[in-house]
PDB file of N, CA, C and O in Angstrom:
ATOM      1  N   UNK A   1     121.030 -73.417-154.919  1.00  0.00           N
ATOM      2  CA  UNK A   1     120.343 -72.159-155.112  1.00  0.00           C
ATOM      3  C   UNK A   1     118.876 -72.346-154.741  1.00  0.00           C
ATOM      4  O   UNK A   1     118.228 -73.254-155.260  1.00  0.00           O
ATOM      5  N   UNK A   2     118.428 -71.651-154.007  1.00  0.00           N
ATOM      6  CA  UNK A   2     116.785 -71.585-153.526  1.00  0.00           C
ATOM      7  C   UNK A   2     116.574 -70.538-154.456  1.00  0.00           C
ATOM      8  O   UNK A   2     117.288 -69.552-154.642  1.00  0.00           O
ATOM      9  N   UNK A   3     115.012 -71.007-155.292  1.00  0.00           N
ATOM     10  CA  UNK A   3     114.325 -69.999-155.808  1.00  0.00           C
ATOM     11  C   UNK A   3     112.627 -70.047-155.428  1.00  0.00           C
ATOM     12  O   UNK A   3     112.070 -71.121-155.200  1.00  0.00           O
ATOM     13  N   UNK A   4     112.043 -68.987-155.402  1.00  0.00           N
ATOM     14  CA  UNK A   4     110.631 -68.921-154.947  1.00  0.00           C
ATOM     15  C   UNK A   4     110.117 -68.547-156.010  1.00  0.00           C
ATOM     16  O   UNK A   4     110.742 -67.742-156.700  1.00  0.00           O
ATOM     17  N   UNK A   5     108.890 -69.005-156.416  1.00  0.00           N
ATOM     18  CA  UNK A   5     108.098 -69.528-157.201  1.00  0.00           C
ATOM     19  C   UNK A   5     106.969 -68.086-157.379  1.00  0.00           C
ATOM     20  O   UNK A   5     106.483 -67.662-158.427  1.00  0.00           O
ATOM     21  N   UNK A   6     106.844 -67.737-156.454  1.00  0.00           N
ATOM     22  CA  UNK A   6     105.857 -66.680-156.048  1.00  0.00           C
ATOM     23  C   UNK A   6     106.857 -65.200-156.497  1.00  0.00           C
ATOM     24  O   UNK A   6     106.387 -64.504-157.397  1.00  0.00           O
ATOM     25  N   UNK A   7     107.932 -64.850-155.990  1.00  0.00           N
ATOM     26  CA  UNK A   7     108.684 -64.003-156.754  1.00  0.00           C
ATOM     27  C   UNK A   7     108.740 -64.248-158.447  1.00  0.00           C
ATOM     28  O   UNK A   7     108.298 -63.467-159.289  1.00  0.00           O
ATOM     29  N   UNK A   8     109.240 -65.222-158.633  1.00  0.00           N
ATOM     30  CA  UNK A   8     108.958 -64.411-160.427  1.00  0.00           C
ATOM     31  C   UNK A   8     107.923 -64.651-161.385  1.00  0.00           C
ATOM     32  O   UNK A   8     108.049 -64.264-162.547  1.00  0.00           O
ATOM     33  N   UNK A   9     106.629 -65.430-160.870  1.00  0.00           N
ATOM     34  CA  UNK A   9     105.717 -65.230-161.326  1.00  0.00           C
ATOM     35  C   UNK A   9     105.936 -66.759-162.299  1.00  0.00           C
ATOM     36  O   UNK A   9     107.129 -67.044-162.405  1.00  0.00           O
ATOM     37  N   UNK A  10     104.970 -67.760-163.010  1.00  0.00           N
ATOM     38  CA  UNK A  10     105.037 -68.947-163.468  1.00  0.00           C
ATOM     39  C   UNK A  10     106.027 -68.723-164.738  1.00  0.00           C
ATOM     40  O   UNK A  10     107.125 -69.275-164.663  1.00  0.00           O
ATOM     41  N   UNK A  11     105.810 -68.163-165.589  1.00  0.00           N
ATOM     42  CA  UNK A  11     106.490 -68.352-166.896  1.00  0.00           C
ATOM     43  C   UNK A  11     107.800 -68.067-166.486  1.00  0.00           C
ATOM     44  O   UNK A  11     108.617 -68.959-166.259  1.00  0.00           O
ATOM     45  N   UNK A  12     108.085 -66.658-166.358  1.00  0.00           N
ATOM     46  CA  UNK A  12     109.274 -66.077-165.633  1.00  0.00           C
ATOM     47  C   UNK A  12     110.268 -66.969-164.966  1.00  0.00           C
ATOM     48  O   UNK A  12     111.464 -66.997-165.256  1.00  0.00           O
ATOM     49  N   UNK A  13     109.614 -67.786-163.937  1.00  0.00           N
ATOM     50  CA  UNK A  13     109.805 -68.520-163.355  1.00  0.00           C
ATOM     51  C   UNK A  13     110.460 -70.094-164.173  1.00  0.00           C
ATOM     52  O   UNK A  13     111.065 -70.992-163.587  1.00  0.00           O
ATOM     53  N   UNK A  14     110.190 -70.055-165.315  1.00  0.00           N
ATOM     54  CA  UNK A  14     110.912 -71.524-165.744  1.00  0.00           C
ATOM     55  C   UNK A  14     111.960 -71.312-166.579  1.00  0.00           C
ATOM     56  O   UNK A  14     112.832 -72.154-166.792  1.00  0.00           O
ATOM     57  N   UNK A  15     111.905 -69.802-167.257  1.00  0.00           N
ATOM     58  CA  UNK A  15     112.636 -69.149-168.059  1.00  0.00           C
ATOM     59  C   UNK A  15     114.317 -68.800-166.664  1.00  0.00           C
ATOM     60  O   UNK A  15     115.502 -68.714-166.985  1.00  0.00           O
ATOM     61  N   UNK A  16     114.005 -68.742-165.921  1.00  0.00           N
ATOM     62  CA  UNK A  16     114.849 -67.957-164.706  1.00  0.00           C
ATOM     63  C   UNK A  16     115.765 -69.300-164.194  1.00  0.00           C
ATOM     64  O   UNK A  16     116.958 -69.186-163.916  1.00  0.00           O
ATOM     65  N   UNK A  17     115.114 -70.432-164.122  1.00  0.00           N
ATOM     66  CA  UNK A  17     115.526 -71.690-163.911  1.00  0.00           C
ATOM     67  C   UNK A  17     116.308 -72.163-165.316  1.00  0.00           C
ATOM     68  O   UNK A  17     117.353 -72.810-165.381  1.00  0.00           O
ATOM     69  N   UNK A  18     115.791 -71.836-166.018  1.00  0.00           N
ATOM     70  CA  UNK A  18     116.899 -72.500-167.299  1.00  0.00           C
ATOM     71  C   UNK A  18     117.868 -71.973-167.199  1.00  0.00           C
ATOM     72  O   UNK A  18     118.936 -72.387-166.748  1.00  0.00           O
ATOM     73  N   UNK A  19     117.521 -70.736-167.724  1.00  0.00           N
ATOM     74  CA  UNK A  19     118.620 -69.950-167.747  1.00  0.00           C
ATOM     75  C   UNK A  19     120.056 -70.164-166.711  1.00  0.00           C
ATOM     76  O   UNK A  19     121.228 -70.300-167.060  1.00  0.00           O
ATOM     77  N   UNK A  20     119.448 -70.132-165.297  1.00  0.00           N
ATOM     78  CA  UNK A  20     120.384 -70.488-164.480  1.00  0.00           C
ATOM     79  C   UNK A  20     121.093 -71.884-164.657  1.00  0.00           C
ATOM     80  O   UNK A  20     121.899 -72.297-163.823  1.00  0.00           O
ATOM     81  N   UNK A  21     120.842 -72.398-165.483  1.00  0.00           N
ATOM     82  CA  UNK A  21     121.243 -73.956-165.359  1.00  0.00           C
ATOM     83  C   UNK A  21     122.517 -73.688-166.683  1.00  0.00           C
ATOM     84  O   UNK A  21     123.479 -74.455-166.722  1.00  0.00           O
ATOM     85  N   UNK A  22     122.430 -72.920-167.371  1.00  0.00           N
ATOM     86  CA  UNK A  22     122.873 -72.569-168.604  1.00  0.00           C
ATOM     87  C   UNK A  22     122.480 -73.615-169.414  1.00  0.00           C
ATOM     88  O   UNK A  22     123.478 -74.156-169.891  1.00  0.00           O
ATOM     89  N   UNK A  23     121.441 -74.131-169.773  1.00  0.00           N
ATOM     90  CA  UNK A  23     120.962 -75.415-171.225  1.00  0.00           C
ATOM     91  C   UNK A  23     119.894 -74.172-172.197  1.00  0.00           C
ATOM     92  O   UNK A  23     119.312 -73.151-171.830  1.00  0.00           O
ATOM     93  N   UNK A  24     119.952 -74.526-172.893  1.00  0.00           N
ATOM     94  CA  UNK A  24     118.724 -73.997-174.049  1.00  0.00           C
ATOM     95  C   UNK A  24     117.529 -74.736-173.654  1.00  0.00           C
ATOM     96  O   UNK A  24     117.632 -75.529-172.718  1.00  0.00           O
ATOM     97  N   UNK A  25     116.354 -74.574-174.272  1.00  0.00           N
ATOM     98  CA  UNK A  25     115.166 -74.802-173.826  1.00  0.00           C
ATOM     99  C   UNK A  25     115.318 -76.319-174.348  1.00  0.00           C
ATOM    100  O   UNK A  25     114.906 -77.189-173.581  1.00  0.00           O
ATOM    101  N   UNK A  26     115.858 -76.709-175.554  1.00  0.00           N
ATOM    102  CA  UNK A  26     116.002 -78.256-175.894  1.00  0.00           C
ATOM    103  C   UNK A  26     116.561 -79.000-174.823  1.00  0.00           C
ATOM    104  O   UNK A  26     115.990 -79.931-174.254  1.00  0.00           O
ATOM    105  N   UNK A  27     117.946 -78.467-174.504  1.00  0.00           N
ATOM    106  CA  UNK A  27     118.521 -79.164-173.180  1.00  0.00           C
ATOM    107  C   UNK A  27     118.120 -79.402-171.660  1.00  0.00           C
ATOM    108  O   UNK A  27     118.547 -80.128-170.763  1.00  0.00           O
ATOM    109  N   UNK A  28     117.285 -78.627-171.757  1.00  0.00           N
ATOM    110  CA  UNK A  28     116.335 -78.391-170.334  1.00  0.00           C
ATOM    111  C   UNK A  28     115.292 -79.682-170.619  1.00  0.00           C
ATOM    112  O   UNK A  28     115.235 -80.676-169.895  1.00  0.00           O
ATOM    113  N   UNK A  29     114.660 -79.509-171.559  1.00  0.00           N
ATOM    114  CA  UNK A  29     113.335 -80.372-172.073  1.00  0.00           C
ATOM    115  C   UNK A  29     114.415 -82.027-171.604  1.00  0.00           C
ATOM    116  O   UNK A  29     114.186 -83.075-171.000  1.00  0.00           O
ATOM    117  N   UNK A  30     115.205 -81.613-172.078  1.00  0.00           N
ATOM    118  CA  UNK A  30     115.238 -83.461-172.344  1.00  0.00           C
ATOM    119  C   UNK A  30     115.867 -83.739-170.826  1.00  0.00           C
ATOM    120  O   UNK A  30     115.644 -84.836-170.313  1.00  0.00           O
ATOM    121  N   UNK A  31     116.699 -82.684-170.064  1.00  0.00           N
ATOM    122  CA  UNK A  31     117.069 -83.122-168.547  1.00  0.00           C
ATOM    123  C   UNK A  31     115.841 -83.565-167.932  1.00  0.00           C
ATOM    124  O   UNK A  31     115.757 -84.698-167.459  1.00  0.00           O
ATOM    125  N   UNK A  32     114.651 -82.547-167.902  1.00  0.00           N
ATOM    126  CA  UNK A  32     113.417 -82.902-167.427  1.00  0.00           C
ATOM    127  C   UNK A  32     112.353 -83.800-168.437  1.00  0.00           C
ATOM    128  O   UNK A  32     111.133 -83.645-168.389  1.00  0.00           O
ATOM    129  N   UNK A  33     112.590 -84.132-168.754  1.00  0.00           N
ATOM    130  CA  UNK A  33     111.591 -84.994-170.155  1.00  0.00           C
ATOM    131  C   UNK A  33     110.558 -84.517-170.226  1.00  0.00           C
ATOM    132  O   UNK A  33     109.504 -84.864-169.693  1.00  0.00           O
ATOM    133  N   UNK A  34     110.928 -83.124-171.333  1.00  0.00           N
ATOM    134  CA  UNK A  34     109.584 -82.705-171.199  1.00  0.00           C
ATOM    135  C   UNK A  34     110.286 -82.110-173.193  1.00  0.00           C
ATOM    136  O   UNK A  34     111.475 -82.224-173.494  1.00  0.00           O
ATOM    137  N   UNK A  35     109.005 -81.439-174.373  1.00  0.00           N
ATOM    138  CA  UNK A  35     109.607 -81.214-175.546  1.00  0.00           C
ATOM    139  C   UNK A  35     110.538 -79.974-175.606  1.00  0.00           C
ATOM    140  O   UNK A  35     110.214 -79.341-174.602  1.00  0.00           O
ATOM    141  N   UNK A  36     111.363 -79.394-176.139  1.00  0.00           N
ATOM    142  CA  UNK A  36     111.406 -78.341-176.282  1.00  0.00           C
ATOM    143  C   UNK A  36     110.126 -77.412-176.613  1.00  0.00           C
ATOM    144  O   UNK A  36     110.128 -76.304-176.076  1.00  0.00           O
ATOM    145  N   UNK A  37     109.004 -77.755-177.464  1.00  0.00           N
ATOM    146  CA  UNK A  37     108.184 -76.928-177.539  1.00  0.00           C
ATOM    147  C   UNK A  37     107.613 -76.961-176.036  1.00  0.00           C
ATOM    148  O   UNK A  37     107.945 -75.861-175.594  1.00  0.00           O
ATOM    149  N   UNK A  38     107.078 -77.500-175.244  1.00  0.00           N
ATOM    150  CA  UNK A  38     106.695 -77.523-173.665  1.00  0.00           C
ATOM    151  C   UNK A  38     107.224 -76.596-172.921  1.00  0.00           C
ATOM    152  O   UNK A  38     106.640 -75.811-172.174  1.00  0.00           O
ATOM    153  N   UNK A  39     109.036 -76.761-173.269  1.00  0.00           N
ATOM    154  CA  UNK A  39     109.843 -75.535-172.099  1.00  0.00           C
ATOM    155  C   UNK A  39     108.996 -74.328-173.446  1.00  0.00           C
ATOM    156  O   UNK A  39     109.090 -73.220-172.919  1.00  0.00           O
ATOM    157  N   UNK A  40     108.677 -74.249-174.068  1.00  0.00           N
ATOM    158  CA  UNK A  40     108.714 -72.997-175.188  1.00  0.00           C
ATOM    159  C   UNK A  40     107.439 -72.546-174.322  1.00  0.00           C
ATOM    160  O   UNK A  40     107.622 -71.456-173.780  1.00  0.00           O
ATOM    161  N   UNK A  41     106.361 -73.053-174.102  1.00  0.00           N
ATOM    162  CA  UNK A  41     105.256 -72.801-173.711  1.00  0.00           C
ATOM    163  C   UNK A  41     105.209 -72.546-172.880  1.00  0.00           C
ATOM    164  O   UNK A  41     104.615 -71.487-172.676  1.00  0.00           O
ATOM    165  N   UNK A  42     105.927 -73.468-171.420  1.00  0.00           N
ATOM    166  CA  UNK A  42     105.896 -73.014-170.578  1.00  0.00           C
ATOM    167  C   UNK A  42     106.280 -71.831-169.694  1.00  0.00           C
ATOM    168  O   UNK A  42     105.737 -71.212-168.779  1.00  0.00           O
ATOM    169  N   UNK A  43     107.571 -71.768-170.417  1.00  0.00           N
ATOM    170  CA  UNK A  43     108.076 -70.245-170.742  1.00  0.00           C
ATOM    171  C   UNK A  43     107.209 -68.862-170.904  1.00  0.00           C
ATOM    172  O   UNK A  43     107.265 -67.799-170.284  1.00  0.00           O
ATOM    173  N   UNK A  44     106.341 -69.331-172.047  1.00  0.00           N
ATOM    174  CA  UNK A  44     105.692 -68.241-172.484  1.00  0.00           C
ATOM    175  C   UNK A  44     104.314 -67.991-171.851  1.00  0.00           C
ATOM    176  O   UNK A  44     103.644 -67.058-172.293  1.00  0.00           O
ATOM    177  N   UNK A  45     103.875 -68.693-170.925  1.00  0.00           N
ATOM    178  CA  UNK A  45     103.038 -69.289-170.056  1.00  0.00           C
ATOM    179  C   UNK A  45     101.575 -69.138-170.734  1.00  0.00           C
ATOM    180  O   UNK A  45     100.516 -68.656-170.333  1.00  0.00           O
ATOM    181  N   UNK A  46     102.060 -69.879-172.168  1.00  0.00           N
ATOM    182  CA  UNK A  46     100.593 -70.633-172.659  1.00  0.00           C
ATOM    183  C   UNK A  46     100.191 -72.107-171.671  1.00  0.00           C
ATOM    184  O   UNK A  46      99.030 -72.513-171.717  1.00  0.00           O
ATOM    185  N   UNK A  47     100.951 -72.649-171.033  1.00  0.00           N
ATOM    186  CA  UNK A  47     100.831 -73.974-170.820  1.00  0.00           C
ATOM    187  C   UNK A  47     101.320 -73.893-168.903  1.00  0.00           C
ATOM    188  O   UNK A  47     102.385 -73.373-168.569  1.00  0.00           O
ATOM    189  N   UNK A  48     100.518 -74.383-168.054  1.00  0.00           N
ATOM    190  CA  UNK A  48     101.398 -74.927-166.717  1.00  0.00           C
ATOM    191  C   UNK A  48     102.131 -75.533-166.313  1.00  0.00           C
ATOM    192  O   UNK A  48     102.226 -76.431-167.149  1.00  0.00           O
ATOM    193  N   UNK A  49     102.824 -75.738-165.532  1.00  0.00           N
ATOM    194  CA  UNK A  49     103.620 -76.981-165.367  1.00  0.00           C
ATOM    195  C   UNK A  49     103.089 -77.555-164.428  1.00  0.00           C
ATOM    196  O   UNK A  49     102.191 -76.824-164.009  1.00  0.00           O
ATOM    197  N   UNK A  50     103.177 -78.886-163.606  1.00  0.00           N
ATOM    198  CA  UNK A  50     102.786 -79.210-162.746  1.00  0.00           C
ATOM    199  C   UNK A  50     103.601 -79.154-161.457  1.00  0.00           C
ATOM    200  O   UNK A  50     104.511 -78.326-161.417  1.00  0.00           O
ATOM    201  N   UNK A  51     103.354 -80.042-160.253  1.00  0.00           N
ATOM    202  CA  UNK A  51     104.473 -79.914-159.229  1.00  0.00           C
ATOM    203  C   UNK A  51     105.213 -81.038-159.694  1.00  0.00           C
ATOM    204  O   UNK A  51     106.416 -80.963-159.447  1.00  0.00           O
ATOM    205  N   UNK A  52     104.891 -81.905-160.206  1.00  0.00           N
ATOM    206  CA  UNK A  52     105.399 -83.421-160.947  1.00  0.00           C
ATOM    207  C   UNK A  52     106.905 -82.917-161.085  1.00  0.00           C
ATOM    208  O   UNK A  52     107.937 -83.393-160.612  1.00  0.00           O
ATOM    209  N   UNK A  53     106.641 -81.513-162.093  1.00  0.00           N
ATOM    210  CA  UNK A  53     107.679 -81.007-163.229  1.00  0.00           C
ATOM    211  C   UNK A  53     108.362 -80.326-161.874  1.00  0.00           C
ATOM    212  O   UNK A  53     109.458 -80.802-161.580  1.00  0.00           O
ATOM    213  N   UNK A  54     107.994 -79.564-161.251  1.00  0.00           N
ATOM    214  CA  UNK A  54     108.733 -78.970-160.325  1.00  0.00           C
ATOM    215  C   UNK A  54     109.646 -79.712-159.234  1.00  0.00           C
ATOM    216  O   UNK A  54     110.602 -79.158-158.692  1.00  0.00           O
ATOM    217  N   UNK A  55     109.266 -80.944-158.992  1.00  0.00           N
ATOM    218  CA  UNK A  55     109.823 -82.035-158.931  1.00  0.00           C
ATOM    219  C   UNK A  55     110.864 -82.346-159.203  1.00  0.00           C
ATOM    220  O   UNK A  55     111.825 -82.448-158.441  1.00  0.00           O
ATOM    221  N   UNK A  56     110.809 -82.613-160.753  1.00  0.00           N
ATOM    222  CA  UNK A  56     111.586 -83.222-161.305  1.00  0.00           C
ATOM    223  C   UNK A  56     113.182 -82.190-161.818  1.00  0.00           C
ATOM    224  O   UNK A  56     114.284 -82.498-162.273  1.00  0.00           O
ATOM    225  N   UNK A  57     112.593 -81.054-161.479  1.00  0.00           N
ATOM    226  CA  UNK A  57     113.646 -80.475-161.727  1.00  0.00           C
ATOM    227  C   UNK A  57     114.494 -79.912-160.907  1.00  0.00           C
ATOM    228  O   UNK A  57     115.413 -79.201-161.311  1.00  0.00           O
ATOM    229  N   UNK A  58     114.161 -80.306-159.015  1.00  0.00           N
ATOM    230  CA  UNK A  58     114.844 -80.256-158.486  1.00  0.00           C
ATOM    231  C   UNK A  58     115.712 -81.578-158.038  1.00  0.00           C
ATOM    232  O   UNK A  58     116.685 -81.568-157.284  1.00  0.00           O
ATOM    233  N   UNK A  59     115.231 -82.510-158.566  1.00  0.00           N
ATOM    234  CA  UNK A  59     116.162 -83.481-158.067  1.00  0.00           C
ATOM    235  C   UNK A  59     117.440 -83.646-160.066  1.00  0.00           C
ATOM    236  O   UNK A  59     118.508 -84.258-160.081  1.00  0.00           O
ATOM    237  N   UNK A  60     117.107 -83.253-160.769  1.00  0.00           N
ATOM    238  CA  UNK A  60     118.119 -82.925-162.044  1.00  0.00           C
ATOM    239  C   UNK A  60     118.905 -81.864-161.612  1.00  0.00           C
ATOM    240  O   UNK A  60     120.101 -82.093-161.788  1.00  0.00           O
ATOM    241  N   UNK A  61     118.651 -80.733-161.087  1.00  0.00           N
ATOM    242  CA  UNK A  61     119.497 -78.966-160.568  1.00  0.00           C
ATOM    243  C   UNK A  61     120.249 -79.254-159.202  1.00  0.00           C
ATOM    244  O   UNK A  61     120.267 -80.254-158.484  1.00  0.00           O
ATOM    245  N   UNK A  62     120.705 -78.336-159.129  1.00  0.00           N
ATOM    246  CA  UNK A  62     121.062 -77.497-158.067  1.00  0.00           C
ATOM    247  C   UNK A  62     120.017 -76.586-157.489  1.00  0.00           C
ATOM    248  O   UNK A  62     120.361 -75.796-156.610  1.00  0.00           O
ATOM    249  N   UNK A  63     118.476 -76.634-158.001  1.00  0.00           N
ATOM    250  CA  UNK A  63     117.959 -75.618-157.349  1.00  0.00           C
ATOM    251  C   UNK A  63     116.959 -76.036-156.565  1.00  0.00           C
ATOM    252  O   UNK A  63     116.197 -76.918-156.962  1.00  0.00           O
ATOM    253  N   UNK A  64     116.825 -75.459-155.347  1.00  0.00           N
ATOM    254  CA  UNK A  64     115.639 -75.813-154.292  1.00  0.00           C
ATOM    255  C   UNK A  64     114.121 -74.383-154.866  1.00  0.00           C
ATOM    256  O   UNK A  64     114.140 -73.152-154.849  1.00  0.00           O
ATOM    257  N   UNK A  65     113.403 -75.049-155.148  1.00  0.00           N
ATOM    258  CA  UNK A  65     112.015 -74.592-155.665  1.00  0.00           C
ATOM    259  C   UNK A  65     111.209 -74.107-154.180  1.00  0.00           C
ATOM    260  O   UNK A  65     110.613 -74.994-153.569  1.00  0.00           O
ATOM    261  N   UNK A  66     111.206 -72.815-153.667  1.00  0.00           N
ATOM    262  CA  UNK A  66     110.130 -72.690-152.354  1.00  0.00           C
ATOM    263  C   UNK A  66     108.911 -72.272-153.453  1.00  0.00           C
ATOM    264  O   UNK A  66     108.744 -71.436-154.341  1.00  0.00           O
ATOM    265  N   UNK A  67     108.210 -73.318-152.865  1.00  0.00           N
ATOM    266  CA  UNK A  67     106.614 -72.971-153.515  1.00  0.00           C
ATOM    267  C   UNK A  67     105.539 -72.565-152.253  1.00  0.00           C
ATOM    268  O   UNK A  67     105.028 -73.567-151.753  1.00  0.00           O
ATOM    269  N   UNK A  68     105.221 -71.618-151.812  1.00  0.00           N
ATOM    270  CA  UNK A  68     104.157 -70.863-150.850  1.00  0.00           C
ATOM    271  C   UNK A  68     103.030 -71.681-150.985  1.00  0.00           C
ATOM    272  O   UNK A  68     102.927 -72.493-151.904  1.00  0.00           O
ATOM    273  N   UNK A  69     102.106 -71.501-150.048  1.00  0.00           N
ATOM    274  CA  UNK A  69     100.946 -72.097-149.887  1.00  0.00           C
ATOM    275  C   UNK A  69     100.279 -70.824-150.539  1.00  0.00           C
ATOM    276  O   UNK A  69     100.827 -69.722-150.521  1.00  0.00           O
ATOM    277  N   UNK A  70      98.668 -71.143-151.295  1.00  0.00           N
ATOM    278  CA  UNK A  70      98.447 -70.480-151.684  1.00  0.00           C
ATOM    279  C   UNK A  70      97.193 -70.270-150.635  1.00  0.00           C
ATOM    280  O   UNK A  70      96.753 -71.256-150.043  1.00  0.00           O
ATOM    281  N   UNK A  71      96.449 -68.551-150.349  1.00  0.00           N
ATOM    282  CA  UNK A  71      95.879 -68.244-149.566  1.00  0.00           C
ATOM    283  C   UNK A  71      94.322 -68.596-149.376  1.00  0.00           C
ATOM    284  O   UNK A  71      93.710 -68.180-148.392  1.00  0.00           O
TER     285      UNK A  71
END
């Protein structure tokens, strides 16, 4: 599955990826080693993720991450 980064906006965007994976935010956290409170945040987009994380969660998924250059 290709998803773009720029369509659903950052939080949206990690919430849209879990979801698709079907894990809860605990199960996500620990595929990507990151806390459940982290996916909570990042989710809620108190917090960023990095490309590290974006990274890391395409080589754990099925999903290809298009990230745009920014202008």
């Amino acid at each position: 599955m290709k998803v773009s980064l720029k369509e659903y906006g950052k939080a949206n965007f990690m919430k849209f990826i879990r979801e698709s994976t079907g894990l809860t935010q605990k199960e996500f956290g620990e595929l990507i080693n990151k806390s459940e409170r982290t996916i909570q945040e990042y989710e809620s987009g108190s917090i960023n993720f990095t490309s590290d994380v974006l990274e890391e969660i395409t080589k754990k998924t099925n999903v290809n991450i298009i990230a745009e250059k920014r202008d």
